[in-house]
PDB file of C-alpha atoms in Angstrom:
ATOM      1  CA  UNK A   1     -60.585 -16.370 -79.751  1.00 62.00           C
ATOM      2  CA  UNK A   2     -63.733 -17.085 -78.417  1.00 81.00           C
ATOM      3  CA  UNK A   3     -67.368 -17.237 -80.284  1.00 81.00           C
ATOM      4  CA  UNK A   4     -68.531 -14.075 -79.354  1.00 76.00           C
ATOM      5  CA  UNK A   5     -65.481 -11.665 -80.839  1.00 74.00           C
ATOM      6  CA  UNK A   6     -65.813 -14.368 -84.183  1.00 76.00           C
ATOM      7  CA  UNK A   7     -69.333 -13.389 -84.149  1.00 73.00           C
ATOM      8  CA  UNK A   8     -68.545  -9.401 -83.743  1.00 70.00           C
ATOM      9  CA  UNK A   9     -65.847  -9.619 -86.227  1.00 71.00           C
ATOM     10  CA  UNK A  10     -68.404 -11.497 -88.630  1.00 68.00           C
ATOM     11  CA  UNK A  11     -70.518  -9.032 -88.421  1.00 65.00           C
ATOM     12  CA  UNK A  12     -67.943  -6.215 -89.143  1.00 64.00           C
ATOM     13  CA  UNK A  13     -66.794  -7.861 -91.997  1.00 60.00           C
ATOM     14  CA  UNK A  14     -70.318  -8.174 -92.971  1.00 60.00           C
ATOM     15  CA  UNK A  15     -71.089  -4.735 -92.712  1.00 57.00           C
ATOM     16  CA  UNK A  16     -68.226  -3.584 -94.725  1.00 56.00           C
ATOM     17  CA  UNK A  17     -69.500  -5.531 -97.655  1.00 52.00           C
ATOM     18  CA  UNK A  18     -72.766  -3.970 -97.576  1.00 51.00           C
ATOM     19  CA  UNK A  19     -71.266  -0.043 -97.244  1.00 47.00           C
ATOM     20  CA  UNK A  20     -69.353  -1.390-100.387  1.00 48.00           C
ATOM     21  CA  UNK A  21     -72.236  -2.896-101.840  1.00 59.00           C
ATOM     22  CA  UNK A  22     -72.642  -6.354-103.040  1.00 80.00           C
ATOM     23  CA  UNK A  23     -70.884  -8.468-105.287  1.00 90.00           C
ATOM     24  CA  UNK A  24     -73.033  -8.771-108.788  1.00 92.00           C
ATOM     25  CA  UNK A  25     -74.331 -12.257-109.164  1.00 92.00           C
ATOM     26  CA  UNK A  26     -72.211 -12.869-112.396  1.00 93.00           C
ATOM     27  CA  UNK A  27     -69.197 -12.409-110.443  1.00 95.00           C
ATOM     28  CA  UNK A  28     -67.501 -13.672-107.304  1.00 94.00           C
ATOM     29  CA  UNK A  29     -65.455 -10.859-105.082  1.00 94.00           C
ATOM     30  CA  UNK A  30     -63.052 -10.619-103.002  1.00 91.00           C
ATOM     31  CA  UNK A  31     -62.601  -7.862-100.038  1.00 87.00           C
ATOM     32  CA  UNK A  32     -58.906  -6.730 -98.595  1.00 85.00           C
ATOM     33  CA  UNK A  33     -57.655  -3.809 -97.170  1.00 85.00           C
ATOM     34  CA  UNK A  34     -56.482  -2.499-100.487  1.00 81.00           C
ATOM     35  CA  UNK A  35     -60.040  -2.570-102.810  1.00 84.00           C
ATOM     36  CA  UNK A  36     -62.038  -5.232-103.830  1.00 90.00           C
ATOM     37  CA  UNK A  37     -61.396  -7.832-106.109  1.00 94.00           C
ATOM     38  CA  UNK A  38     -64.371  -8.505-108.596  1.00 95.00           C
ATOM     39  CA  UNK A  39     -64.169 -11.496-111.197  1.00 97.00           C
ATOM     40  CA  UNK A  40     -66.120 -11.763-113.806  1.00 96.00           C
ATOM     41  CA  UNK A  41     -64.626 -14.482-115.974  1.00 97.00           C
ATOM     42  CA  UNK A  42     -65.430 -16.453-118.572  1.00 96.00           C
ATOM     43  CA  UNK A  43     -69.271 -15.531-118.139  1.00 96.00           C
ATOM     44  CA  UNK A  44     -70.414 -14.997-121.774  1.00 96.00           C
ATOM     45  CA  UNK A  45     -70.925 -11.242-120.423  1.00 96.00           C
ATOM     46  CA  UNK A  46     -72.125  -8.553-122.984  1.00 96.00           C
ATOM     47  CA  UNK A  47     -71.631  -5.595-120.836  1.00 94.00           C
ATOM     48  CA  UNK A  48     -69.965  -4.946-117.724  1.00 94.00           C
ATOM     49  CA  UNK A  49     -72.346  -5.642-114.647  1.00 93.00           C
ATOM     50  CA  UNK A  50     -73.867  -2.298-113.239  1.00 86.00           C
ATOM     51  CA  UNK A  51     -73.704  -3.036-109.509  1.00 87.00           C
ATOM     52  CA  UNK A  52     -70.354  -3.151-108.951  1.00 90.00           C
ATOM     53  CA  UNK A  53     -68.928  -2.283-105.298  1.00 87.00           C
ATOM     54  CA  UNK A  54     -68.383   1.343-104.927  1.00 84.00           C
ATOM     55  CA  UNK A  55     -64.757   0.192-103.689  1.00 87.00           C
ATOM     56  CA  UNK A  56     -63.834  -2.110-106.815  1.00 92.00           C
ATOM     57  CA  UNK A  57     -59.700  -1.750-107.398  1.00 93.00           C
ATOM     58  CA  UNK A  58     -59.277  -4.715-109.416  1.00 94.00           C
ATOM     59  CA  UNK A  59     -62.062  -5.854-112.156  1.00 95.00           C
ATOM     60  CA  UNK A  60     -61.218  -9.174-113.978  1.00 96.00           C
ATOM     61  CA  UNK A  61     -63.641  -9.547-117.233  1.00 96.00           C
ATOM     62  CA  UNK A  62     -61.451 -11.930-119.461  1.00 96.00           C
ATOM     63  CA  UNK A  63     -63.244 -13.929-121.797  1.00 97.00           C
ATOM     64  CA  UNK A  64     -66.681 -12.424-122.059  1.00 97.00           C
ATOM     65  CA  UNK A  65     -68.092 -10.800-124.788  1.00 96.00           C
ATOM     66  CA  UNK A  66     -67.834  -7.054-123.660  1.00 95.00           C
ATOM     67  CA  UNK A  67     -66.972  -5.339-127.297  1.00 94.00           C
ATOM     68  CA  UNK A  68     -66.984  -1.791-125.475  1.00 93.00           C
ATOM     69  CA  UNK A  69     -66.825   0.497-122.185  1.00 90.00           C
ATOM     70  CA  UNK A  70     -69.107   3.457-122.250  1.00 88.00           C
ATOM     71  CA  UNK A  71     -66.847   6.447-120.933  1.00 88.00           C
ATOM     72  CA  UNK A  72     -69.245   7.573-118.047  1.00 88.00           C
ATOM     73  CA  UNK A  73     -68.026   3.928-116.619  1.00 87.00           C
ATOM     74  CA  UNK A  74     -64.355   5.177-116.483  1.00 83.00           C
ATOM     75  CA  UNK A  75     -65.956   8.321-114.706  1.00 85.00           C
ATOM     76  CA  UNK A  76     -67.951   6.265-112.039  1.00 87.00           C
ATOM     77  CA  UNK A  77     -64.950   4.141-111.439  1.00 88.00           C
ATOM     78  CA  UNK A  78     -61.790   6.450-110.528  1.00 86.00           C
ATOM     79  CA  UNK A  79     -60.579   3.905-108.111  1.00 88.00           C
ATOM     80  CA  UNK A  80     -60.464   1.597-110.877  1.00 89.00           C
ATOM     81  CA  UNK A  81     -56.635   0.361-111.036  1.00 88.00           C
ATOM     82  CA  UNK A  82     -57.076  -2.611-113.375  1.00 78.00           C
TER      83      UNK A  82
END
């Protein structure tokens, strides 16, 4: 593959994150084909960030110290699978 299809498929890939929107800074994500990954471990977390990707499958908040989810969440978040 030569630089300049690397370059356009950088930028692609770039783009797609951005129509998603970005990964909160508390977290580190992950992009495939079927939904983005967010994780969000083990960050002494009180709540669950508010700019999650609009294309956020699988969120990962394990050892934080969320002690609720506000409902309208589960409303913003149908694609939500665990």
């Amino acid at each position: 593959m030569n630089i300049a299809m690397i370059a356009v498929l950088l930028f692609i890939v770039f783009l797609a994150s951005m129509v998603n929107g970005l990964c909160p800074s508390e977290c580190s994500c992950i992009t495939s084909s079927a939904g983005d990954y967010v994780y969000c471990n083990s960050r002494s977390l009180g709540h669950i960030p508010d700019d999650l990707p609009n294309n956020t499958h699988n969120l990962f908040l394990q050892e934080n110290s969320i002690t609720s989810i506000e409902i309208q969440f589960c409303k913003e978040m149908p694609q939500l699978k665990y």
